[in-house]
GROMACS .gro file of C-alpha atoms in nm:
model
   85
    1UNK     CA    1  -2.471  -0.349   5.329
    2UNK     CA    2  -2.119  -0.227   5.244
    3UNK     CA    3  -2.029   0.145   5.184
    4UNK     CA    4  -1.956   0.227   4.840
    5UNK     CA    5  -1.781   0.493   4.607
    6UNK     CA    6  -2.150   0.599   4.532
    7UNK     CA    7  -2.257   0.579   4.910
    8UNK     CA    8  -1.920   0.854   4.940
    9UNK     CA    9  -2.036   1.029   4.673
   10UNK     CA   10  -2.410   1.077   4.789
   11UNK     CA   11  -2.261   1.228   5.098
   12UNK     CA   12  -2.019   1.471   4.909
   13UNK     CA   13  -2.314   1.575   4.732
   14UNK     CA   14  -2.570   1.625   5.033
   15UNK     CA   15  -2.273   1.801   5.221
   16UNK     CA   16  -2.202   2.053   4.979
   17UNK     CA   17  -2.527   2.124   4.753
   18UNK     CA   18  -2.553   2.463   4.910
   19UNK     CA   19  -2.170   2.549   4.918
   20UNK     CA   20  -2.024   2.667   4.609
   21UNK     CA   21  -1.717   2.752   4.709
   22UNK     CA   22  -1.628   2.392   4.876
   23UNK     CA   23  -1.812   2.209   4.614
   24UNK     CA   24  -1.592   2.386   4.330
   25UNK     CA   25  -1.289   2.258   4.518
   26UNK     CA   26  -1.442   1.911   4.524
   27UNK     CA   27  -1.452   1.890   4.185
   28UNK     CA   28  -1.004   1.917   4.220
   29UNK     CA   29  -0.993   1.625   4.403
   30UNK     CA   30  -0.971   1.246   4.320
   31UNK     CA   31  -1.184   1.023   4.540
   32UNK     CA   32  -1.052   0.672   4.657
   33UNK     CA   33  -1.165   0.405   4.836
   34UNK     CA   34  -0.897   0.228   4.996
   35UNK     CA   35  -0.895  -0.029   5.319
   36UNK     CA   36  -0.499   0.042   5.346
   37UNK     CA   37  -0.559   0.287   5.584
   38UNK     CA   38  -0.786   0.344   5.886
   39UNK     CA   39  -0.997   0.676   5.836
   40UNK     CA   40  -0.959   0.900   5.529
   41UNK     CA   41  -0.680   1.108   5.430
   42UNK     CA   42  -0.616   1.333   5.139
   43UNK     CA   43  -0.306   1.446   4.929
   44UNK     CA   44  -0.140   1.464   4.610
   45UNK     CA   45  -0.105   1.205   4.380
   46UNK     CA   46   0.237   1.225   4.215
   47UNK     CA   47   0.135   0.997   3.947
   48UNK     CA   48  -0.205   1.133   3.832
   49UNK     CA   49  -0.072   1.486   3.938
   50UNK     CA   50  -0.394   1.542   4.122
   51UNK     CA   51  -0.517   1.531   4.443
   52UNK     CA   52  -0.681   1.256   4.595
   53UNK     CA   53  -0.930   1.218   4.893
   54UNK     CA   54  -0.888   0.827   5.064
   55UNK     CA   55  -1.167   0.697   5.252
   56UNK     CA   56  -1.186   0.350   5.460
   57UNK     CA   57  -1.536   0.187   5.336
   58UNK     CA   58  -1.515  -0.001   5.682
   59UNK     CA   59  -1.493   0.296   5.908
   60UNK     CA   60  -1.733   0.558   5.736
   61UNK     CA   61  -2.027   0.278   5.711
   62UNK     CA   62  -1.966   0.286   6.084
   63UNK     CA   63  -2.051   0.673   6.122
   64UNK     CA   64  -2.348   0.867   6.091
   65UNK     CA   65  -2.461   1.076   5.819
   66UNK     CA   66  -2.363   1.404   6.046
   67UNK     CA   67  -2.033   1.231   6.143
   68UNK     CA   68  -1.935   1.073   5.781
   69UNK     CA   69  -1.978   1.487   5.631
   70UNK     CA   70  -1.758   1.618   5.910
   71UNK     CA   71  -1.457   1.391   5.791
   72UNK     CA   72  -1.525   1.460   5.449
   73UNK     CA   73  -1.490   1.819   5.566
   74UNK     CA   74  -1.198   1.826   5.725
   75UNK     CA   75  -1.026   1.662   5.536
   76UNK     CA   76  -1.119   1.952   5.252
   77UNK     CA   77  -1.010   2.189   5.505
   78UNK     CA   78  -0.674   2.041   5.459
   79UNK     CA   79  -0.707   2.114   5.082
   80UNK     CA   80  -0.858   2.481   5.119
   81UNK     CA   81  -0.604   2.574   5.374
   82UNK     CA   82  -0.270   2.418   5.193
   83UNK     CA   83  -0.179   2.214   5.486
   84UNK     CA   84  -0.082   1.961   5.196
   85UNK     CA   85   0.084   2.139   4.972
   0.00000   0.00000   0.00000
């Protein structure tokens, strides 16, 4: 079965149910599923003038559950700590 938008978004949602503070800076970003590049990435979209986590369908049906919330995570690390701004 392929990985989905609402397979990513069941995972935002178990990772961060009991984190207000991350889950409040979930609801900033954009989420996109894209094959166009290997992992997951996130950054700001000049177009939409928002940011935008990317995820690779392919690689995060690969992962576990544990695995697929710790690249979710960091990559919000990179949005709580500015590293893309």
């Amino acid at each position: 079965m392929a990985y989905t938008m609402r397979d990513f978004n069941k995972d935002v949602y178990a990772l961060l149910r009991d984190n207000d503070f991350f889950a409040s800076c979930m609801t900033q970003i954009n989420r996109v599923s894209t094959q166009s590049l290997p992992t997951a990435a996130i950054g700001f979209n000049k177009e939409t003038r928002n940011f935008t986590m990317y995820f690779n369908p392919q690689f995060f049906e690969e992962l576990s559950v544990e695995h697929r919330g710790g690249v979710i995570l960091h990559e919000l690390f990179h949005f709580v700590n500015q590293h893309i701004t």
